[in-house]
Coordinates of C-alpha atoms in Angstrom, one line a residue:
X1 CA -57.7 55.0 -55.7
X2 CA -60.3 53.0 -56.9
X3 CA -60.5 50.2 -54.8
X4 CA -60.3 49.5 -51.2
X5 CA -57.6 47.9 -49.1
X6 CA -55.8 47.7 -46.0
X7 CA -56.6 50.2 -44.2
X8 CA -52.4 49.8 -43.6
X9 CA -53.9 48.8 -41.9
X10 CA -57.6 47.2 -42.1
X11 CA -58.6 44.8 -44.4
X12 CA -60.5 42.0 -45.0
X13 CA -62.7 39.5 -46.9
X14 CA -64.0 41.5 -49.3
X15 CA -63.2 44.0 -51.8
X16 CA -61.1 46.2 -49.5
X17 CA -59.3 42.7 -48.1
X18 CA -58.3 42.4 -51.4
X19 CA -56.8 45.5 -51.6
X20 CA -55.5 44.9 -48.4
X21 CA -54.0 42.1 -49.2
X22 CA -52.2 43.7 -51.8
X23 CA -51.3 46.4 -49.4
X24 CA -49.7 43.4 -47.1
X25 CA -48.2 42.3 -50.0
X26 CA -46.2 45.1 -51.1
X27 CA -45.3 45.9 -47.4
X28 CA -42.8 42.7 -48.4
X29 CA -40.3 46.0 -49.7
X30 CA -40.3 47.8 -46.7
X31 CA -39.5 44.6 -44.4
X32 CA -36.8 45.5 -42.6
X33 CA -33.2 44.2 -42.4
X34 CA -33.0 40.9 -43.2
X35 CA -34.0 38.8 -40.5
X36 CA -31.0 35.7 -39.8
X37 CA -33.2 32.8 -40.0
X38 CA -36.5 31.8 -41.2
X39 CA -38.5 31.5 -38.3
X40 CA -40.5 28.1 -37.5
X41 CA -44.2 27.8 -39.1
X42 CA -43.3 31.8 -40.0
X43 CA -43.9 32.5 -36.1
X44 CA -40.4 32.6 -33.9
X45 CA -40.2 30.5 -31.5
X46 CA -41.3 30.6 -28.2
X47 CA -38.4 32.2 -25.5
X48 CA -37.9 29.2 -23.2
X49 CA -39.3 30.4 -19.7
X50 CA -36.8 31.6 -17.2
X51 CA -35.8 28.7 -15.3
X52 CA -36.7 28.5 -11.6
X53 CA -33.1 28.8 -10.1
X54 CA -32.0 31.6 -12.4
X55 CA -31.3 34.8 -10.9
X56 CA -34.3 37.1 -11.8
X57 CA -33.5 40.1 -14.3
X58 CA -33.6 43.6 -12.7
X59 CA -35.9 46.4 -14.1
X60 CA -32.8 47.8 -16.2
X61 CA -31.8 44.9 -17.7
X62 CA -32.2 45.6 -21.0
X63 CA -34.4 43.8 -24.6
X64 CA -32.7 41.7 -26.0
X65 CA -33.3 43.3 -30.1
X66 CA -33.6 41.7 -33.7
X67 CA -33.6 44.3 -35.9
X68 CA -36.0 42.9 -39.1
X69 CA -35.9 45.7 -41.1
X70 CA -35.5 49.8 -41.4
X71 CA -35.3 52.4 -43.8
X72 CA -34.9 56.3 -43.4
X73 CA -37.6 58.0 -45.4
X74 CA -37.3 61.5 -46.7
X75 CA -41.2 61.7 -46.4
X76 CA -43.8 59.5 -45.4
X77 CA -47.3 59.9 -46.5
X78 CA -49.2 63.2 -44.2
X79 CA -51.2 62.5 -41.5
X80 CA -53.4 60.5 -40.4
X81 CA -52.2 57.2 -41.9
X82 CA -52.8 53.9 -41.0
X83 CA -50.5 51.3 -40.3
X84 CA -50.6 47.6 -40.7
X85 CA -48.0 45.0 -39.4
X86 CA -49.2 41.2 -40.8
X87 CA -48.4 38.3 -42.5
X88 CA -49.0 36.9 -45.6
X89 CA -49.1 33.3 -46.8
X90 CA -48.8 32.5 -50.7
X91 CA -49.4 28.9 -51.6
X92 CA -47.6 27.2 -54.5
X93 CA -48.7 28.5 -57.8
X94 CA -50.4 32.1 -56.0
X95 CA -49.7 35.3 -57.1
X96 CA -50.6 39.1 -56.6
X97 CA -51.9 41.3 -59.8
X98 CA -49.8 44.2 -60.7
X99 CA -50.7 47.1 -58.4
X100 CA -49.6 50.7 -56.9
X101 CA -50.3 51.8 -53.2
X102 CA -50.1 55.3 -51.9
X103 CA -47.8 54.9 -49.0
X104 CA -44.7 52.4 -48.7
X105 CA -44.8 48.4 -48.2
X106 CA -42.2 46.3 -46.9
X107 CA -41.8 42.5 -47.3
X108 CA -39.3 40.3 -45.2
X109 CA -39.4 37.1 -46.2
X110 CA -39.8 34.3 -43.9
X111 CA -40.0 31.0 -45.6
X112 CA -39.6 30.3 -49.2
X113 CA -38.7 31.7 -52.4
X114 CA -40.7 35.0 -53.3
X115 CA -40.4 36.3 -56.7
X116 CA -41.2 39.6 -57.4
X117 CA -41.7 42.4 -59.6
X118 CA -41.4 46.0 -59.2
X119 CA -42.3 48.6 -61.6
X120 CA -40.2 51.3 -60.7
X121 CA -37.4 52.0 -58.2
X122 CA -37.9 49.3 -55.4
X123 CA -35.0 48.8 -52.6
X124 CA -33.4 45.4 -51.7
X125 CA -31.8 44.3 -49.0
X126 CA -29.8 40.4 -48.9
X127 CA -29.7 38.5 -45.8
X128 CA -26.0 37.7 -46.2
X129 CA -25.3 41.3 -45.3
X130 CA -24.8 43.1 -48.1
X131 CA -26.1 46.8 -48.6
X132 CA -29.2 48.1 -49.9
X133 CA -29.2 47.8 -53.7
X134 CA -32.0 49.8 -55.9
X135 CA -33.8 46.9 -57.9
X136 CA -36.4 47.6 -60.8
X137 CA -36.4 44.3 -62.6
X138 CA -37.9 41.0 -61.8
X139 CA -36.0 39.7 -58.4
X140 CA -36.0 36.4 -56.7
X141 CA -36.1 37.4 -52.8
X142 CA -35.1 34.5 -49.9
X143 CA -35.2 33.9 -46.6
X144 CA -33.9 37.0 -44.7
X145 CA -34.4 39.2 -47.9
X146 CA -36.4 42.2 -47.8
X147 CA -38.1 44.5 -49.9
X148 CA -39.6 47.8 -49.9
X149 CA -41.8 49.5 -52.5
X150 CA -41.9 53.7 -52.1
X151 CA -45.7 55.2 -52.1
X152 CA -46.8 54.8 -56.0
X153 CA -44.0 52.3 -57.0
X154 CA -46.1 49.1 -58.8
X155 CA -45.5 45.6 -58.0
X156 CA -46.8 41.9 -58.8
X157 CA -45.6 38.9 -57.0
X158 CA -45.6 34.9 -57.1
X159 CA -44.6 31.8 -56.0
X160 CA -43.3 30.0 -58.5
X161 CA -41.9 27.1 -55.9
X162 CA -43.6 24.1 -54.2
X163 CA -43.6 25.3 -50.9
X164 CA -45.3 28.0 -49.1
X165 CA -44.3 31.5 -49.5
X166 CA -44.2 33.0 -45.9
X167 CA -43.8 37.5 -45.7
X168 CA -43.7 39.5 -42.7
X169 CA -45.3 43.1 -44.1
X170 CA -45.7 46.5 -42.8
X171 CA -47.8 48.8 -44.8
X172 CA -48.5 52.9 -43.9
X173 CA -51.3 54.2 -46.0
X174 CA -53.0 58.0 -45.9
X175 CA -56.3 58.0 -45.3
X176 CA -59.2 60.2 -44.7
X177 CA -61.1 63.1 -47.4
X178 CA -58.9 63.7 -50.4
X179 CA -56.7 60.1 -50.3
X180 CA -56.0 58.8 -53.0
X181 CA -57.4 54.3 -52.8
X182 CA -55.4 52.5 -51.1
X183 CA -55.0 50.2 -53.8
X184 CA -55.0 51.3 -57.6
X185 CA -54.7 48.1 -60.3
X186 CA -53.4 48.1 -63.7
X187 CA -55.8 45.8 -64.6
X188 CA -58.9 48.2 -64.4
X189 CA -61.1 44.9 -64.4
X190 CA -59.8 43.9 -61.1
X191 CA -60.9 47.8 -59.6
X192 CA -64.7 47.2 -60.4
X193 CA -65.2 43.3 -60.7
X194 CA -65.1 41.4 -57.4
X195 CA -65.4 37.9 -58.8
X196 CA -62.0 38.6 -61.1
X197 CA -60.6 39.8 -58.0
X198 CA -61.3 36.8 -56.4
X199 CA -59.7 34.8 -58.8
X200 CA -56.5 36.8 -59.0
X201 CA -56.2 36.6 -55.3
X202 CA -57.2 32.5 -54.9
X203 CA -54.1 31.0 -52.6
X204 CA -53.3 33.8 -50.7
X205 CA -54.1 34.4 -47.2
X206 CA -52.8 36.8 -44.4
X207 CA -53.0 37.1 -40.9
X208 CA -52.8 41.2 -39.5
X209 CA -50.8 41.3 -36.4
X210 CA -51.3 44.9 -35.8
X211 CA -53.6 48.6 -36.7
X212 CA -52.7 52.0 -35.9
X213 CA -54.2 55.2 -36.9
X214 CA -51.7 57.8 -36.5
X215 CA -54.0 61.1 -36.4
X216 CA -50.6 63.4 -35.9
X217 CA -47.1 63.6 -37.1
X218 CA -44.4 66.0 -37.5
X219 CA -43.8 66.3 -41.6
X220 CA -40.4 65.3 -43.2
X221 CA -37.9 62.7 -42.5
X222 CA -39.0 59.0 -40.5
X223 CA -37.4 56.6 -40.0
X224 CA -39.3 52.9 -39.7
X225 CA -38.5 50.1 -38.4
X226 CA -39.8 46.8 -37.2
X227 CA -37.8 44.7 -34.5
X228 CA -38.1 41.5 -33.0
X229 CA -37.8 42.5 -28.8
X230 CA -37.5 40.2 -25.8
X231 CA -37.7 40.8 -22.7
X232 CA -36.2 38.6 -19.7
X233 CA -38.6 38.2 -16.9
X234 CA -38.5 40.8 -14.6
X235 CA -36.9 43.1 -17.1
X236 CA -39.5 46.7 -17.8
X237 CA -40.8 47.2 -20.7
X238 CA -38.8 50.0 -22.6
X239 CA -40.2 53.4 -23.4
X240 CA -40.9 54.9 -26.8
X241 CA -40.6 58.6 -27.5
X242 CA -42.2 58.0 -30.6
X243 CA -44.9 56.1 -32.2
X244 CA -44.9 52.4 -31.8
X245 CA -46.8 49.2 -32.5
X246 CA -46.4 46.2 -30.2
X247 CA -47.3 42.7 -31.6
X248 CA -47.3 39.8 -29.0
X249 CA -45.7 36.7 -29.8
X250 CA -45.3 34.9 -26.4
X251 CA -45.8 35.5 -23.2
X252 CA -47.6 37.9 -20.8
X253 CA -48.6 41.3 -22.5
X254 CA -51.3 42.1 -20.0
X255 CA -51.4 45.6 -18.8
X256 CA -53.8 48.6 -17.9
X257 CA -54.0 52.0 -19.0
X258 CA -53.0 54.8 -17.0
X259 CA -53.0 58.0 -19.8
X260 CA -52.5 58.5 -23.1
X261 CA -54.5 56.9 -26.2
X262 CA -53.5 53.6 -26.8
X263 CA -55.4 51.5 -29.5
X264 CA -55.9 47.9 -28.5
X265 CA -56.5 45.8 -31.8
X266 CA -57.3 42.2 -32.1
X267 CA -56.1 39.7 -34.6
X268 CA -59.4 38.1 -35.2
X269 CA -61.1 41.4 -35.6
X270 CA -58.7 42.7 -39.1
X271 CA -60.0 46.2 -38.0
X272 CA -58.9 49.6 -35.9
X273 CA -59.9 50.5 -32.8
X274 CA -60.6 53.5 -30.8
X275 CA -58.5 54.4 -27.7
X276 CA -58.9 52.6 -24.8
X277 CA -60.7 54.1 -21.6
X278 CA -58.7 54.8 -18.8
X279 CA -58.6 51.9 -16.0
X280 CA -58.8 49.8 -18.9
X281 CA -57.0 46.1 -18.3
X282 CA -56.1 44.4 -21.6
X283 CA -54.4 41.3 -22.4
X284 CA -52.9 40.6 -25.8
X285 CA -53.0 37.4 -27.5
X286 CA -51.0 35.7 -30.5
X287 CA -50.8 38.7 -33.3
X288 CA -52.8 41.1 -30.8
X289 CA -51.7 44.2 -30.5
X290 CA -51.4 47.7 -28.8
X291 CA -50.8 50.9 -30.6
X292 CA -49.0 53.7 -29.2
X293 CA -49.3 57.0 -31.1
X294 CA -48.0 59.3 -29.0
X295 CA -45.5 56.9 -27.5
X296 CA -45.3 55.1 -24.2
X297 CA -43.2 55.2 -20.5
X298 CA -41.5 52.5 -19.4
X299 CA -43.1 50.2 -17.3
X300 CA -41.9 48.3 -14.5
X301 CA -42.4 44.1 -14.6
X302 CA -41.1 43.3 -11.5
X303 CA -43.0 40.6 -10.5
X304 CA -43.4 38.6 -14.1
X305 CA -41.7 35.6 -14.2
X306 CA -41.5 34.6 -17.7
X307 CA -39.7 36.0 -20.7
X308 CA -42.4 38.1 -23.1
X309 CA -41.6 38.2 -27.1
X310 CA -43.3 40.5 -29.3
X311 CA -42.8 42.4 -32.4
X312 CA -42.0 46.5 -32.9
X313 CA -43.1 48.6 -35.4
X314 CA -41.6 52.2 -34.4
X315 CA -42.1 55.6 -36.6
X316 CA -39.4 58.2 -35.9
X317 CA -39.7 61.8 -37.3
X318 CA -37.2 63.7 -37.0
X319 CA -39.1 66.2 -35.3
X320 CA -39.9 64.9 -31.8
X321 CA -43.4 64.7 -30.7
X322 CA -45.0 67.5 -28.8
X323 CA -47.6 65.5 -27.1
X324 CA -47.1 62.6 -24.0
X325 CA -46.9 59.4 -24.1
X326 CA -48.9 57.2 -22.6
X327 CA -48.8 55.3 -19.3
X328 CA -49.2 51.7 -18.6
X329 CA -49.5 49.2 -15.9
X330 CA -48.5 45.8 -15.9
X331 CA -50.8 43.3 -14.6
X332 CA -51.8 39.6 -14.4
X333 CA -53.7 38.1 -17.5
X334 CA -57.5 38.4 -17.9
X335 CA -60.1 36.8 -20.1
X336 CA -59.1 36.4 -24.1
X337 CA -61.8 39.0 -25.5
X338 CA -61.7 37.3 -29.0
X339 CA -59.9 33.8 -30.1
X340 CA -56.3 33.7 -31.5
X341 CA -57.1 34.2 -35.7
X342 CA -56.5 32.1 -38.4
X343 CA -55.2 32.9 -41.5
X344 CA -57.6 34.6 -44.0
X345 CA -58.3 34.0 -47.2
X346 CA -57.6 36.6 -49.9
X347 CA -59.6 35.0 -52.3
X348 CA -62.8 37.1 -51.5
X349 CA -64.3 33.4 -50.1
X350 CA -64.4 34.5 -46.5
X351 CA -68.0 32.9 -45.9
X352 CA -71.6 34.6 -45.0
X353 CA -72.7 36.4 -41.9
X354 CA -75.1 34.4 -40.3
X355 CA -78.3 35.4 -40.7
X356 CA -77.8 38.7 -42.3
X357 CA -75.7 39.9 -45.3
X358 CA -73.0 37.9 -46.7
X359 CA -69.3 38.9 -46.1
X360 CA -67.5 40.4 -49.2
X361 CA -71.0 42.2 -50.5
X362 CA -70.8 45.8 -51.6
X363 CA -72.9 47.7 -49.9
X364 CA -74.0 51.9 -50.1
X365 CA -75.0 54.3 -47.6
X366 CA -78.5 55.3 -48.3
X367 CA -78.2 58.9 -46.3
X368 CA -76.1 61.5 -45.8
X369 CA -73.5 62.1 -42.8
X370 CA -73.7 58.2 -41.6
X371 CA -71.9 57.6 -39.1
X372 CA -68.8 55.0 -39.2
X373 CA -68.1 54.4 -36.0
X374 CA -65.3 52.2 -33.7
X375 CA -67.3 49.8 -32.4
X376 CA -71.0 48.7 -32.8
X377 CA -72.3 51.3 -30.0
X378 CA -73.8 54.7 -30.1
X379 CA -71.0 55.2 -27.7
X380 CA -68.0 54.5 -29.7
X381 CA -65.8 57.3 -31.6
X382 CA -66.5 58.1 -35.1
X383 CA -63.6 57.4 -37.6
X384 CA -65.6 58.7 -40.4
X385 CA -68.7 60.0 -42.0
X386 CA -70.0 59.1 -44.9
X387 CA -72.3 60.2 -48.0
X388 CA -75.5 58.8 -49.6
X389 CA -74.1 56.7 -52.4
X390 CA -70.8 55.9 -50.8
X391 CA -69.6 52.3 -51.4
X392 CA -68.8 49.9 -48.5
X393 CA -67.9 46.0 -48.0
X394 CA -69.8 43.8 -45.3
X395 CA -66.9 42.6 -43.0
X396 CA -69.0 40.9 -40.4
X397 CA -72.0 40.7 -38.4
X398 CA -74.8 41.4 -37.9
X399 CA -74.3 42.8 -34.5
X400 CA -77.1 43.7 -32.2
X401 CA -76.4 46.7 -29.6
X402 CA -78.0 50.3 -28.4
X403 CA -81.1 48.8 -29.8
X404 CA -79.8 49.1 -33.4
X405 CA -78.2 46.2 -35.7
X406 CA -75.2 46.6 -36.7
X407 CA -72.5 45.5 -39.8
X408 CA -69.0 45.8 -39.7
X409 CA -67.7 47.5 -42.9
X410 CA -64.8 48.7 -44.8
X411 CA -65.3 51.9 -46.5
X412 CA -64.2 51.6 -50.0
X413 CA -62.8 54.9 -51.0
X414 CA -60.6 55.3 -47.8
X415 CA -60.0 51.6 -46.6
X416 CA -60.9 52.9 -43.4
X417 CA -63.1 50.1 -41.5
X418 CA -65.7 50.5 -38.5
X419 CA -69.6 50.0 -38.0
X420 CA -72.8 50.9 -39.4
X421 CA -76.6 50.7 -38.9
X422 CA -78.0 48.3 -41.0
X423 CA -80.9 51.0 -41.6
X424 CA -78.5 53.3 -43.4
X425 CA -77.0 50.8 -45.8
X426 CA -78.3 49.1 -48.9
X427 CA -77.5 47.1 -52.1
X428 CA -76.5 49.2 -54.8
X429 CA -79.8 50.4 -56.7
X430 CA -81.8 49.4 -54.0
X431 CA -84.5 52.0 -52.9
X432 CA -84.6 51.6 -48.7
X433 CA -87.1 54.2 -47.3
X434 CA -85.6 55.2 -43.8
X435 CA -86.9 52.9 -40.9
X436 CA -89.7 53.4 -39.1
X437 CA -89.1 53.6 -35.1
X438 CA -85.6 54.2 -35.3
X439 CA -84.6 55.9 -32.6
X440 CA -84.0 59.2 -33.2
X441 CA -82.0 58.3 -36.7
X442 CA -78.9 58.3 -33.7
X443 CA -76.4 57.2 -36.7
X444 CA -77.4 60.0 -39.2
X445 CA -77.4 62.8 -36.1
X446 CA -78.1 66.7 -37.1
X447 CA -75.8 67.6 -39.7
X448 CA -74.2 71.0 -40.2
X449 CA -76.6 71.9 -42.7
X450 CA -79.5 72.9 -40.6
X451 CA -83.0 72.1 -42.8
X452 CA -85.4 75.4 -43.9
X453 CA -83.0 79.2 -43.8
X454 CA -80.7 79.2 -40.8
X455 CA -80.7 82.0 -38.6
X456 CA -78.6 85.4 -40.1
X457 CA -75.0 84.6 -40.0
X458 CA -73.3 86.9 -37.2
X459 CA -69.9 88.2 -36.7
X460 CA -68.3 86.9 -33.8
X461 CA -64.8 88.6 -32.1
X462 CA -62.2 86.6 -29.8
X463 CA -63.7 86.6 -26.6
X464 CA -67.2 87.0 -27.3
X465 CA -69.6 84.8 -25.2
X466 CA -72.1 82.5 -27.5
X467 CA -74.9 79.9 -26.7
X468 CA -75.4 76.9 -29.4
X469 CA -78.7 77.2 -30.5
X470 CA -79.9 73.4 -32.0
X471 CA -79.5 70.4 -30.6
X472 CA -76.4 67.6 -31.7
X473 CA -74.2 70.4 -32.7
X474 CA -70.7 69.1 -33.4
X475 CA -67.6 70.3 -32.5
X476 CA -64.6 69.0 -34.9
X477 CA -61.3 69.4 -34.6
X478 CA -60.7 71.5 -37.9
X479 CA -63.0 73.4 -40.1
X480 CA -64.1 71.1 -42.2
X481 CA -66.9 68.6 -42.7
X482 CA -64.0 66.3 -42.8
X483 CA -62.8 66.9 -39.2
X484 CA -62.9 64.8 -36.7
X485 CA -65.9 65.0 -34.5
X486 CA -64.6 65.2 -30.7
X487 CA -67.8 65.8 -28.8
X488 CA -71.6 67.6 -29.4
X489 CA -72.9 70.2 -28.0
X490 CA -77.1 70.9 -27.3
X491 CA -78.8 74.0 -27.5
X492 CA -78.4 76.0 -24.9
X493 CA -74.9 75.2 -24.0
X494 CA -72.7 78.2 -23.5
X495 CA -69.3 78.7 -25.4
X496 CA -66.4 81.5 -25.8
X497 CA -64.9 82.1 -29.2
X498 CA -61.3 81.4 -29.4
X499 CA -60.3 82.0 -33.4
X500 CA -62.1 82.7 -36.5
X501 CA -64.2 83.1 -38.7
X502 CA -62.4 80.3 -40.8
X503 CA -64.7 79.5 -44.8
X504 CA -65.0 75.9 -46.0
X505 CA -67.1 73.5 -47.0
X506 CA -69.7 76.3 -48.0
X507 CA -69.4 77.2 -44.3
X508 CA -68.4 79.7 -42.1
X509 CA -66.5 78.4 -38.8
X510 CA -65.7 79.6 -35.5
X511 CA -63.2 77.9 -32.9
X512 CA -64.8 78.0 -29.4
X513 CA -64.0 76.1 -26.5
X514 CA -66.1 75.9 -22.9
X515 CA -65.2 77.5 -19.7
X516 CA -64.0 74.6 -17.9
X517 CA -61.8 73.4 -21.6
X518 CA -63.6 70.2 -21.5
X519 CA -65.2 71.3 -24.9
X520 CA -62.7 72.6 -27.6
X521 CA -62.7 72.8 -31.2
X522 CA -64.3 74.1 -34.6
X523 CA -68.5 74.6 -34.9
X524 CA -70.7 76.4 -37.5
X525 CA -71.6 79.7 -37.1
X526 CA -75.1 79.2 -38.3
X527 CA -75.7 77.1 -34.7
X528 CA -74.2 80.2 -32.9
X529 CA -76.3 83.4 -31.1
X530 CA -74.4 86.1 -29.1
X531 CA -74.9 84.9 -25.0
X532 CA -77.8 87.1 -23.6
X533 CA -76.3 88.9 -20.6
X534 CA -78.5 90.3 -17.6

């Protein structure tokens, strides 16, 4: 794809928030069933608290469920994906350019009159009940309507009223190497010239109330949905055997993590996140959410005594998952980590960083193998790597942490967003010699391609005992230079080989794993000696 959107799920200000934009705005097809009323100011209203004299709900009473939308898919797009639950705002007179995705959108319109415009087979479904119909001509869609546009289907849309335009979305896009861009336009203007994307984009504004990477899913048939849930006070909060995004709307959703990866996002941030530690205590605000990937347990809310409200995005293969779910607590509220967002406007005008480089610039990685990475720490995971000449969009900052100074950034070609070193990024054109005093170049780390001749290549058998022999040796989870790093290794460190010899990437790869399993995955066998035994 040649531009850069929604990550499904990240996007922002910027080229890639245009394209995420779009991505929200074709996410108006998928929008689940029609919804029975438009909400108020496109946010439901507020469950009234329990009153004092009521008799408390038990832990088994059970949600009270809105079902929005759902559709059965044959096939989604393969893992990993993103996914994107927002809203979108179109003023009178705005409108979306004509434009494909990769992965299925779905609209359910809130407030107003939305017409749209599919190019191709896009399904409809009416709020006064009727069934699904198949719609590829222009289409007027209203309050309760919804609309979902399968992966590659094009679409435009406007409002052609004097009111606002209000449309719950929910977008799933691939990402990662070999993608296709998230957002592809038929107007090849708007893929290379910001300002024209600006102006195509003036009037409309979204607000994300939700990311989720989804690293692993069974291929074939899903079903997706998004519900409106409530829960009485005192009620638990209802497991998931499958993936599932959790939006708040009102009330307490303050818990802590027990197990399993959960990804707390934040509406102000427009960005995913990386799983949170164990022990972790989180509490969600307005449009905050928590993503479940594997799935979660119930949880007990004995002692709340208000009703919570909150929005569910659920993925359900047909195959079940083969992995846990995780395990939460509920607790009381702590500390807002970042204010409630405002909407955001799609027009590219989203303002400059203070003191550093202005929001919505294109940016390009000036090394090899730079790191993206969760959060602006050394510490944080890596959601991608990138190459020298790779094109990325300031988001925010600059950030200053681990001694470095740091950008948030969307990375153009995967929509995929995360933070960078502001040493390993320039203008395009620009000639940046590498900083002096960095410390030890931490974001470029040693890449697989050790400099001057590696050692000979050996031949290595199941079992065999081996010692890494170079420092910041990584260990991915496939054999690839597109895996995902999950930990490195120094020289020295002592490792039995489990599979291989797997060839890619120019490389030849060996699966090891360390005697107590903490370390497990793919390396290089150029960073690999037999274990000297005595």
């Amino acid at each position: 794809m040649r531009g850069s959107t929604t990550t499904g799920l990240t996007l922002l200000p910027r080229r890639g928030l245009w394209l995420a934009i779009l991505a929200i705005l074709s996410t108006l097809s998928l929008v689940f069933a029609p919804v029975a009323t438009a909400q108020d100011n496109a946010t439901p209203a507020a469950t009234p608290e329990a009153s004092p004299s009521a008799e408390p709900a038990t832990e088994g009473t059970p949600p009270e469920i809105e079902q929005l939308f759902v559709f059965d898919f044959e096939e989604l797009p393969a893992s990993p994906v993103t996914i994107r639950l927002l809203r979108i705002t179109l003023e009178p007179g705005a409108s979306v350019p004509e434009h494909t995705h990769p992965g299925p959108e779905f609209g359910l319109i809130e407030e107003g009159v939305l017409s749209a415009t599919p190019v191709g087979d896009a399904t409809v479904s009416r709020a006064d009940g009727g069934s699904t119909e198949t719609v590829a001509e222009p289409t007027d869609l209203n309050v309760g309507d919804w609309i979902l546009y399968p992966s590659g289907v094009g679409m435009s849309f406007s409002n052609n009223t004097e009111s606002n335009v209000v449309i719950l979305s929910a977008v799933i896009q691939p990402v990662g190497d070999g993608s296709p861009v998230s957002i592809d336009y038929t107007d090849d203007t708007l893929d290379t010239d910001q300002e024209s994307r600006q102006t195509a984009y003036v009037g409309v504004s979204f607000v994300v109330l939700g990311d989720g990477l989804l690293r692993e899913m069974p291929a074939g048939n899903a079903t997706v949905a998004v519900n409106l849930v409530t829960l009485t006070a005192g009620a638990a909060f209802p497991a998931s055997e499958s993936p599932l995004l959790v939006s708040r709307i009102d009330g307490n959703l303050s818990f802590t993590v027990n197990s399993g990866e959960v990804q707390v996002t934040r509406s102000a941030q427009q960005a995913l996140a990386a799983a949170a530690p164990p022990d972790s205590t989180h509490t969600l605000g307005t449009g905050d959410a928590a993503f479940f990937s594997t799935g979660v347990a119930s949880a007990a809310r004995d002692n709340e005594e208000e009703d919570v409200s909150y929005y569910a995005l659920t993925i359900v293969p047909t195959s079940a998952l083969e992995t846990e779910p995780a395990t939460i607590t509920f607790s009381d509220p702590v500390e807002q980590p970042t204010p409630e967002a405002e909407a955001t406007p799609s027009d590219g005008t989203s303002g400059t960083v203070a003191d550093g480089i202005p929001a919505g610039t294109v940016v390009v990685a000036t090394q090899d193998n730079v790191n993206v990475r969760a959060e602006a720490s050394v510490d944080a995971d890596v959601v991608e790597q990138v190459a020298s000449g790779v094109e990325l969009t300031i988001l925010s900052g600059p950030v200053e942490a681990d001694e470095f100074t740091w950008y948030e950034i969307e990375v153009n070609s995967s929509g995929l967003t995360g933070f960078v070193v502001v040493d390993f990024i320039a203008e395009p054109g620009e000639v940046t010699p590498e900083a002096e005093g960095t410390p030890e170049a931490v974001e470029t780390e040693p890449t697989e391609e050790a400099e001057g001749t590696p050692a000979p290549q050996l031949d290595f058998a199941e079992g065999d005992a081996v010692v890494v022999n170079d420092n910041g040796v990584r260990i991915r989870t496939e054999p690839s230079t597109g895996g995902e790093i999950l930990d490195t290794v120094d020289e020295g460190e002592e490792l039995t080989i489990v599979s291989g010899p797997e060839e890619a990437d120019e490389f030849v790869w060996y699966e090891v794993e360390s005697a107590d399993g903490a370390i497990s995955g793919w390396t290089v066998a150029d960073f690999l000696d037999p274990a000297t035994t005595e």
